[in-house]
Amino acid sequence: MFPPVFSSLKVRIGLALLLFVGAGSLALVGWMRSSAESEARRVFAALATANAEFIRTQRLPVSDRTSEALGHVLGVEVELWGRAGREGRLRALAMEGARPDAAGVAVEALQTPGRVRVKGGLEAVAVPVSEEADLLMIRPAGTLAEGEGRSMWWVLGAFWVLSLGLGVVLARGVVAPLQQLAERLPRIGEDSESDLPGAERSDEIGQLARAYLRTRAQLAEERAGRARAERLAVLGRMATGLAHEIHNPLAAIRMHAQLLQDTAPEALPGAAAESLPVMLGEGARIEGLVNQWMFLARPEPPRRVGSDLGALVAVQVRVHQAAARHAGVEIELSLPGELPVCVDGRRLSQAVGNVILNAIQAMPAGGRLRIEGASGAQGVEVRFCDNGPGFSAIALERHTELFFSEKEGGMGIGLSVASEIVRAHGGSLGVANAASGGACVTLQIPHP
Ligand code: ADP
């Protein structure tokens, strides 16, 4: 839109200011000149009146000698004419050195006594001296009093200094901060300077500077988040690869241990017979972990079949009974007959198992876990309430965050997986602390 040189705000403001100074100076000079001239004319008229008065009171003769003497003293052309010979005098004036201008302005002045008339570069004023005579004073038009020109330069100088000040204020207050922002914006990502001049201002420049700082903070946060996510993605890929590698040999080990236990337990020496259940139990634990990892890495839609949630929970209680006994945790199960649901049994068992295991781990010195189920209008609900220490404030907020764990050696995937599984079934997993203390996890599955 603008030629390149005018695209700079500095140039545009500078030019606008220059135009303003030029036009302002002209207007100022015109106004001062016209007011100085009208003042000079007022003084000229007053001078003529005072001199006419002087001639009258001093009874000076109406003659060319008096005119000449007065003209000499006042430094202007003075004519003292009797009315009788006025026409002849005017004619003579017009003829004298060919001065029709003087005669013309004199005629006008004589017609309007006491008023200064301007014509042909001359100004004249006529004042009656008596019934028979007039005093006429003529001088070049636009004659200013001494000092008028000088004071005009002073005013102009002050105007220019003011304009310069305005230019400096604009340059420092608007152009400089904008320029600084424009220089820093392209490298906003690497900008580590803590402050930005102008951010403390309450005007639009301040708003712009604060918006820049806010954007920079958001950008830094997003970058950190992305870097974290990328690290996690790499870790996730590694873990999934590992989980796949572990899955098959583990299945083989478990199958052989099971075979040994099933086929000839009496043929095994005592120590080996004791080790087999431990091997099977620990193998099942590793398999659970591997399954969770694989689910996290590649969550598949649940394969739903009609089942009884109560029966599924009861199985999980049995699976974790040994661990509960070991920790001195008593599990109370209170289920009202059947809890019909349509779910992926394997997945939901995993979610329920995680919640039960968490409760047992929260009470290493023993306690009680009460599991209650109910079927309502909305769906089926199972509540797991323990009398351990309850969720910490931060765990209440971040329990579904992957890798969030407050346990020593905890992986922080149990509740994330559980809540993902429940969500995949259209349900919800809520956590809270009971008023009497202890954690309460509520699992809700809607009716099919
Ligand atoms: P992990 O068990 O590996 O720590 P989870 O995702 O299962 O990971 O649990 C996350 C956190 O939630 C736990 O570290 C713990 O702080 C809190 N938590 C879970 N269940 C309970 C519970 N029953 N009582 C108290 N805190 C719990």
Coordinates of C-alpha atoms and ligand atoms in Angstrom, one line a residue:
M1 CA 0.0 0.0 0.0
F2 CA 2.9 2.4 0.9
P3 CA 6.2 2.6 -0.9
P4 CA 8.8 0.7 1.1
V5 CA 10.4 3.8 2.6
F6 CA 7.0 4.9 4.1
S7 CA 6.2 1.5 5.6
S8 CA 8.3 2.5 8.6
L9 CA 6.3 4.0 11.4
K10 CA 9.3 6.2 12.2
V11 CA 9.3 7.7 8.7
R12 CA 5.5 8.2 8.7
I13 CA 5.3 9.8 12.1
G14 CA 8.3 12.0 11.2
L15 CA 6.7 13.1 8.0
A16 CA 3.3 13.8 9.7
L17 CA 5.2 15.8 12.3
L18 CA 7.1 17.8 9.6
L19 CA 3.8 18.6 7.8
F20 CA 2.3 19.6 11.1
V21 CA 5.3 21.9 11.9
G22 CA 5.3 23.5 8.4
A23 CA 1.5 24.1 8.3
G24 CA 1.5 25.2 12.0
S25 CA 4.4 27.7 11.3
L26 CA 2.6 29.2 8.3
A27 CA -0.7 29.6 10.2
L28 CA 1.1 31.1 13.2
V29 CA 3.0 33.6 11.1
G30 CA -0.1 34.6 9.2
W31 CA -2.1 35.0 12.4
M32 CA 0.6 37.0 14.2
R33 CA 1.2 39.2 11.2
S34 CA -2.4 40.1 10.7
S35 CA -2.9 40.8 14.4
A36 CA 0.3 42.9 14.5
E37 CA -0.8 44.9 11.5
S38 CA -4.2 45.6 12.9
E39 CA -2.6 46.8 16.1
A40 CA -0.1 48.9 14.1
R41 CA -3.1 50.5 12.2
R42 CA -4.9 51.2 15.5
V43 CA -1.7 53.0 16.8
F44 CA -1.5 54.8 13.4
A45 CA -5.1 56.1 13.7
A46 CA -4.4 57.1 17.4
L47 CA -1.3 59.0 16.2
A48 CA -3.2 61.0 13.7
T49 CA -6.0 61.9 16.2
A50 CA -3.3 63.0 18.8
N51 CA -1.5 65.1 16.2
A52 CA -4.7 66.7 15.0
E53 CA -5.5 67.5 18.6
F54 CA -2.0 68.9 19.0
I55 CA -2.4 71.2 15.9
R56 CA -5.7 72.4 17.2
T57 CA -4.6 73.2 20.8
Q58 CA -1.3 74.7 19.7
R59 CA -3.2 76.7 17.0
L60 CA -0.5 75.7 14.5
P61 CA -1.1 77.1 11.0
V62 CA -2.5 74.9 8.3
S63 CA 0.4 75.1 6.0
D64 CA 3.0 73.0 4.0
R65 CA 5.6 73.9 6.6
T66 CA 3.7 72.5 9.5
S67 CA 3.0 69.3 7.4
E68 CA 6.7 69.0 6.6
A69 CA 7.8 69.5 10.2
L70 CA 5.3 67.0 11.4
G71 CA 6.2 64.5 8.7
H72 CA 9.8 64.9 9.6
V73 CA 9.1 64.2 13.3
L74 CA 6.7 61.3 12.7
G75 CA 8.6 59.6 9.9
V76 CA 5.5 59.4 7.7
E77 CA 4.0 61.5 4.9
V78 CA 1.8 64.2 6.4
E79 CA -0.6 66.5 4.5
L80 CA -2.4 69.4 6.2
W81 CA -5.1 70.6 3.8
G82 CA -7.7 73.2 4.0
R83 CA -11.0 71.8 2.7
A84 CA -11.4 74.6 0.1
G85 CA -8.3 73.6 -1.8
R86 CA -8.6 69.9 -1.3
E87 CA -9.6 68.9 -4.8
G88 CA -6.6 70.8 -6.2
R89 CA -4.3 69.2 -3.6
L90 CA -5.5 65.7 -4.5
R91 CA -5.0 66.4 -8.2
A92 CA -1.5 67.7 -7.4
L93 CA -0.8 64.6 -5.3
A94 CA -1.9 62.3 -8.1
M95 CA 0.3 64.2 -10.5
E96 CA 3.2 64.6 -8.2
G97 CA 5.8 62.0 -9.2
A98 CA 2.9 60.0 -10.7
R99 CA 1.4 58.8 -7.4
P100 CA -2.2 57.9 -8.3
D101 CA -2.0 55.3 -5.4
A102 CA -1.4 58.0 -2.8
A103 CA -4.3 60.1 -4.2
G104 CA -6.6 57.1 -4.3
V105 CA -5.9 56.0 -0.7
A106 CA -6.1 59.7 0.4
V107 CA -9.6 60.0 -1.1
E108 CA -10.8 57.0 0.7
A109 CA -9.3 58.1 4.0
L110 CA -10.9 61.6 3.7
Q111 CA -14.3 59.9 3.1
T112 CA -14.0 57.9 6.4
P113 CA -12.3 60.2 9.0
G114 CA -10.4 58.4 11.8
R115 CA -10.3 55.0 10.0
V116 CA -7.1 53.6 8.4
R117 CA -7.7 52.7 4.7
V118 CA -5.3 50.5 2.7
K119 CA -4.9 50.7 -1.1
G120 CA -2.1 50.0 -3.6
G121 CA 0.5 49.2 -1.0
L122 CA -0.2 52.4 1.1
E123 CA -2.3 53.0 4.1
A124 CA -3.7 56.4 5.1
V125 CA -5.8 58.0 7.8
A126 CA -7.5 61.4 7.9
V127 CA -8.6 63.3 10.9
P128 CA -10.4 66.8 10.9
V129 CA -8.2 69.5 12.5
S130 CA -10.9 72.2 12.4
E131 CA -14.1 73.0 10.4
E132 CA -12.0 73.9 7.4
A133 CA -9.0 71.6 7.5
D134 CA -8.0 67.9 7.7
L135 CA -4.8 66.2 8.7
L136 CA -3.9 63.3 6.4
M137 CA -1.2 60.8 7.2
I138 CA 0.1 58.3 4.6
R139 CA 2.7 55.5 4.9
P140 CA 3.5 52.1 3.3
A141 CA 1.0 49.4 4.2
G142 CA 2.0 46.6 6.6
T143 CA 4.5 48.8 8.6
L144 CA 5.1 47.0 11.8
A145 CA 6.3 48.5 15.0
E146 CA 9.9 47.8 15.9
G147 CA 10.3 44.5 17.8
E148 CA 7.1 42.9 16.3
G149 CA 9.2 40.9 13.8
R150 CA 11.5 39.7 16.6
S151 CA 8.8 38.6 18.9
M152 CA 7.3 36.6 15.9
W153 CA 10.6 34.7 15.7
W154 CA 10.5 34.0 19.4
V155 CA 7.0 32.5 19.2
L156 CA 8.0 30.5 16.1
G157 CA 11.1 29.2 17.9
A158 CA 9.0 28.1 20.9
F159 CA 6.6 26.3 18.6
W160 CA 9.4 24.5 16.9
V161 CA 10.9 23.5 20.3
L162 CA 7.5 22.2 21.4
S163 CA 7.1 20.2 18.2
L164 CA 10.6 18.7 18.6
G165 CA 9.6 17.7 22.2
L166 CA 6.5 16.1 20.8
G167 CA 8.6 14.2 18.3
V168 CA 10.9 13.0 21.0
V169 CA 8.0 11.9 23.2
L170 CA 6.4 10.0 20.3
A171 CA 9.7 8.4 19.3
R172 CA 10.5 7.2 22.8
G173 CA 7.0 6.4 24.0
V174 CA 5.6 4.7 20.9
V175 CA 8.1 3.9 18.2
A176 CA 10.9 2.6 20.4
P177 CA 8.8 0.1 22.4
L178 CA 7.2 -1.1 19.2
Q179 CA 10.5 -1.5 17.6
Q180 CA 11.8 -3.5 20.6
L181 CA 8.8 -5.8 20.4
A182 CA 9.2 -6.3 16.7
E183 CA 12.8 -7.3 17.2
R184 CA 12.1 -9.7 20.0
L185 CA 9.0 -11.3 18.5
P186 CA 10.7 -13.5 15.9
R187 CA 12.9 -15.1 18.6
I188 CA 10.2 -15.3 21.2
G189 CA 11.0 -19.0 21.7
E190 CA 14.6 -18.3 22.7
D191 CA 13.9 -15.0 24.5
S192 CA 15.0 -15.5 28.1
E193 CA 15.2 -11.8 29.2
S194 CA 13.0 -11.6 32.3
D195 CA 11.4 -8.3 31.6
L196 CA 10.1 -6.2 28.7
P197 CA 10.3 -2.4 28.9
G198 CA 6.8 -1.0 28.7
A199 CA 5.1 -4.0 30.4
E200 CA 4.3 -1.9 33.4
R201 CA 2.5 0.7 31.3
S202 CA -1.3 0.9 31.6
D203 CA -1.8 1.9 27.9
E204 CA -2.0 -0.1 24.7
I205 CA 1.8 -0.5 24.5
G206 CA 1.7 -2.0 28.0
Q207 CA -1.1 -4.4 26.9
L208 CA 0.9 -5.4 23.9
A209 CA 4.0 -6.0 26.0
R210 CA 2.1 -8.0 28.6
A211 CA 0.4 -10.1 25.8
Y212 CA 3.9 -10.8 24.5
L213 CA 5.1 -12.0 28.0
R214 CA 2.0 -14.2 28.4
T215 CA 2.4 -15.7 25.0
R216 CA 6.1 -16.4 25.7
A217 CA 5.1 -18.2 29.0
Q218 CA 2.5 -20.3 27.3
L219 CA 4.9 -21.2 24.5
A220 CA 7.5 -22.3 27.1
E221 CA 4.9 -24.4 28.9
E222 CA 3.7 -26.0 25.7
R223 CA 7.3 -26.8 24.7
A224 CA 8.0 -28.4 28.1
G225 CA 4.8 -30.4 27.8
R226 CA 5.7 -31.6 24.3
A227 CA 9.2 -32.6 25.4
R228 CA 7.7 -34.5 28.3
A229 CA 5.2 -36.2 26.0
E230 CA 7.9 -37.1 23.6
R231 CA 10.0 -38.7 26.3
L232 CA 7.0 -40.6 27.6
A233 CA 6.2 -41.8 24.1
V234 CA 9.7 -43.2 23.7
L235 CA 9.4 -44.8 27.1
G236 CA 6.0 -46.2 26.2
R237 CA 7.3 -47.7 22.9
M238 CA 10.2 -49.3 24.8
A239 CA 8.0 -50.7 27.5
T240 CA 5.5 -52.1 25.0
G241 CA 8.3 -53.8 23.1
L242 CA 9.5 -55.3 26.3
A243 CA 6.0 -56.3 27.3
H244 CA 5.6 -58.2 24.0
E245 CA 9.0 -59.9 24.5
I246 CA 8.1 -61.0 28.0
H247 CA 4.6 -62.1 27.3
N248 CA 5.4 -65.4 25.4
P249 CA 8.3 -66.8 27.5
L250 CA 6.3 -66.0 30.6
A251 CA 3.3 -67.8 29.3
A252 CA 5.5 -70.8 28.6
I253 CA 7.0 -70.7 32.2
R254 CA 3.6 -70.5 33.7
M255 CA 2.2 -73.3 31.6
H256 CA 5.1 -75.6 32.6
A257 CA 4.8 -74.8 36.3
Q258 CA 1.1 -75.4 36.1
L259 CA 1.8 -78.8 34.3
L260 CA 4.2 -79.8 37.1
Q261 CA 1.7 -78.9 39.8
D262 CA -1.2 -80.6 38.0
T263 CA 0.4 -83.8 36.8
A264 CA 2.7 -85.2 39.5
P265 CA 2.8 -83.1 42.7
E266 CA 3.8 -86.1 44.8
A267 CA 6.9 -86.8 42.6
L268 CA 8.3 -83.3 43.5
P269 CA 10.7 -82.9 46.4
G270 CA 9.3 -80.9 49.3
A271 CA 11.0 -77.6 48.6
A272 CA 10.1 -77.7 44.9
A273 CA 6.4 -78.4 45.9
E274 CA 6.5 -75.3 48.1
S275 CA 8.1 -73.2 45.4
L276 CA 5.6 -74.0 42.6
P277 CA 2.6 -71.9 44.0
V278 CA 5.0 -69.0 44.5
M279 CA 6.2 -69.3 40.9
L280 CA 2.7 -69.5 39.7
G281 CA 1.6 -66.5 41.8
E282 CA 4.5 -64.3 40.8
G283 CA 4.1 -65.3 37.2
A284 CA 0.4 -64.3 37.3
R285 CA 1.5 -60.9 38.8
I286 CA 4.0 -60.3 36.0
E287 CA 1.4 -61.3 33.4
G288 CA -1.1 -58.8 35.0
L289 CA 1.5 -56.0 34.7
V290 CA 2.4 -57.0 31.1
N291 CA -1.3 -56.9 30.2
Q292 CA -1.8 -53.5 31.7
W293 CA 1.1 -52.2 29.7
M294 CA -0.2 -53.6 26.5
F295 CA -3.6 -52.2 27.2
L296 CA -2.1 -48.8 27.8
A297 CA -0.1 -48.9 24.6
R298 CA -2.9 -50.2 22.4
P299 CA -6.3 -49.8 24.0
E300 CA -8.9 -51.8 22.1
P301 CA -12.6 -51.3 22.3
P302 CA -14.1 -53.7 25.0
R303 CA -15.5 -57.0 23.7
R304 CA -18.7 -56.9 25.7
V305 CA -20.7 -59.9 26.8
G306 CA -23.5 -60.2 29.3
S307 CA -22.0 -61.0 32.8
D308 CA -22.6 -60.6 36.5
L309 CA -20.4 -57.8 37.9
G310 CA -20.8 -59.3 41.4
A311 CA -19.4 -62.6 40.4
L312 CA -16.5 -60.9 38.6
V313 CA -15.7 -58.9 41.8
A314 CA -16.0 -62.0 43.9
V315 CA -13.4 -63.8 41.7
Q316 CA -11.0 -60.9 42.1
V317 CA -11.5 -60.9 45.9
R318 CA -10.5 -64.6 45.8
V319 CA -7.4 -63.9 43.6
H320 CA -6.2 -61.2 46.1
Q321 CA -7.2 -63.1 49.2
A322 CA -3.6 -64.4 49.8
A323 CA -2.1 -60.9 49.6
A324 CA -4.9 -59.5 51.8
R325 CA -4.3 -62.2 54.4
H326 CA -0.6 -61.5 54.3
A327 CA -1.2 -57.8 55.0
G328 CA -3.8 -58.6 57.7
V329 CA -6.6 -57.0 55.6
E330 CA -10.1 -58.4 56.0
I331 CA -12.3 -58.1 52.9
E332 CA -16.0 -57.9 53.4
L333 CA -18.2 -58.5 50.4
S334 CA -21.8 -57.3 50.4
L335 CA -23.5 -57.9 47.1
P336 CA -27.2 -58.1 46.5
G337 CA -27.6 -61.1 44.3
E338 CA -26.8 -60.5 40.7
L339 CA -25.4 -57.3 39.2
P340 CA -26.1 -57.7 35.5
V341 CA -23.8 -55.8 33.1
C342 CA -22.5 -56.1 29.6
V343 CA -18.8 -55.8 29.8
D344 CA -15.4 -57.1 28.6
G345 CA -14.8 -59.5 31.6
R346 CA -11.1 -59.7 31.2
R347 CA -10.6 -55.9 31.2
L348 CA -13.1 -55.2 33.9
S349 CA -11.5 -57.8 36.2
Q350 CA -8.2 -56.0 35.7
A351 CA -9.8 -52.7 36.8
V352 CA -11.4 -54.3 39.9
G353 CA -8.2 -56.1 40.7
N354 CA -6.2 -52.9 40.6
V355 CA -8.6 -51.1 43.0
I356 CA -8.6 -54.1 45.5
L357 CA -4.8 -54.3 45.3
N358 CA -4.5 -50.5 46.0
A359 CA -6.6 -50.9 49.1
I360 CA -4.5 -53.8 50.4
Q361 CA -1.3 -51.8 49.7
A362 CA -2.7 -48.8 51.5
M363 CA -3.1 -50.9 54.7
P364 CA 0.2 -52.7 55.2
A365 CA -0.4 -53.0 58.9
G366 CA -3.9 -54.5 58.4
G367 CA -7.4 -53.1 58.1
R368 CA -10.7 -53.7 56.5
L369 CA -11.9 -53.4 53.0
R370 CA -15.7 -53.3 52.5
I371 CA -17.1 -53.9 49.0
E372 CA -20.7 -53.1 48.4
G373 CA -22.6 -53.4 45.2
A374 CA -26.0 -52.0 44.1
S375 CA -28.1 -51.8 40.9
G376 CA -30.0 -48.6 40.3
A377 CA -31.9 -46.8 37.6
Q378 CA -28.7 -45.4 36.0
G379 CA -26.6 -48.6 36.2
V380 CA -24.6 -50.8 38.4
E381 CA -22.4 -49.4 41.1
V382 CA -19.7 -51.1 43.3
R383 CA -18.0 -49.2 46.2
F384 CA -14.6 -50.2 47.6
C385 CA -14.2 -48.5 51.0
D386 CA -11.1 -49.2 53.2
N387 CA -10.1 -47.9 56.5
G388 CA -6.6 -47.0 55.6
P389 CA -5.1 -43.4 55.5
G390 CA -7.3 -42.3 52.6
F391 CA -6.2 -40.4 49.5
S392 CA -3.8 -37.6 50.0
A393 CA -5.0 -34.2 48.7
I394 CA -2.8 -34.4 45.6
A395 CA -3.7 -38.0 44.9
L396 CA -7.4 -37.0 44.9
E397 CA -6.6 -34.6 42.1
R398 CA -4.1 -36.6 40.1
H399 CA -5.0 -40.2 40.6
T400 CA -5.9 -40.8 37.0
E401 CA -2.7 -39.2 35.7
L402 CA -0.4 -41.8 34.1
F403 CA 2.8 -42.5 36.2
F404 CA 1.4 -40.6 39.2
S405 CA 2.4 -42.6 42.2
E406 CA 3.1 -41.9 45.9
K407 CA 4.2 -45.4 46.7
E408 CA 7.8 -46.4 46.8
G409 CA 8.4 -48.4 43.7
G410 CA 4.9 -47.7 42.4
M411 CA 4.4 -47.4 38.7
G412 CA 1.4 -45.1 38.8
I413 CA -0.6 -47.0 36.2
G414 CA -3.2 -48.9 38.3
L415 CA -5.9 -46.3 38.6
S416 CA -5.2 -44.8 35.1
V417 CA -5.8 -48.2 33.6
A418 CA -8.9 -48.8 35.8
S419 CA -10.4 -45.5 34.9
E420 CA -9.6 -45.9 31.2
I421 CA -11.3 -49.4 31.2
V422 CA -14.4 -48.1 33.0
R423 CA -14.6 -45.1 30.7
A424 CA -14.4 -47.4 27.6
H425 CA -17.5 -49.1 29.0
G426 CA -19.3 -45.7 29.2
G427 CA -18.9 -45.7 33.0
S428 CA -17.0 -43.7 35.6
L429 CA -14.5 -44.2 38.4
G430 CA -14.8 -41.8 41.3
V431 CA -12.5 -41.5 44.3
A432 CA -13.2 -39.8 47.6
N433 CA -12.3 -40.0 51.3
A434 CA -15.0 -41.2 53.7
A435 CA -15.9 -38.8 56.5
S436 CA -14.6 -41.4 59.0
G437 CA -11.3 -41.7 57.1
G438 CA -10.2 -44.2 54.6
A439 CA -10.5 -44.2 50.8
C440 CA -13.6 -44.9 48.8
V441 CA -13.4 -45.9 45.1
T442 CA -16.7 -46.0 43.3
L443 CA -17.0 -47.9 40.0
Q444 CA -20.1 -47.3 38.0
I445 CA -21.2 -49.1 34.8
P446 CA -24.3 -48.0 33.0
H447 CA -26.9 -50.5 31.9
P448 CA -26.4 -51.8 28.4
Ligands
ADP1 P1 0.5 -47.0 42.2 O1 -0.4 -48.0 42.9 O2 1.5 -47.6 41.3 O3 1.0 -45.9 43.0 P2 -2.1 -46.2 41.1 O4 -2.5 -45.5 39.9 O5 -2.8 -47.5 41.4 O6 -0.5 -46.3 41.1 O7 -2.4 -45.2 42.4 C1 -2.0 -43.9 42.3 C2 -2.0 -43.3 43.7 O8 -3.3 -43.2 44.3 C3 -1.2 -44.1 44.7 O9 0.2 -43.9 44.7 C4 -1.8 -43.6 46.1 O10 -1.2 -42.4 46.5 C5 -3.2 -43.3 45.7 N1 -4.2 -44.4 46.1 C6 -4.7 -45.3 45.3 N2 -5.5 -46.1 46.0 C7 -5.5 -45.7 47.3 C8 -6.1 -46.1 48.5 N3 -7.0 -47.2 48.5 N4 -5.9 -45.4 49.6 C9 -5.0 -44.4 49.6 N5 -4.4 -43.9 48.5 C10 -4.6 -44.6 47.3

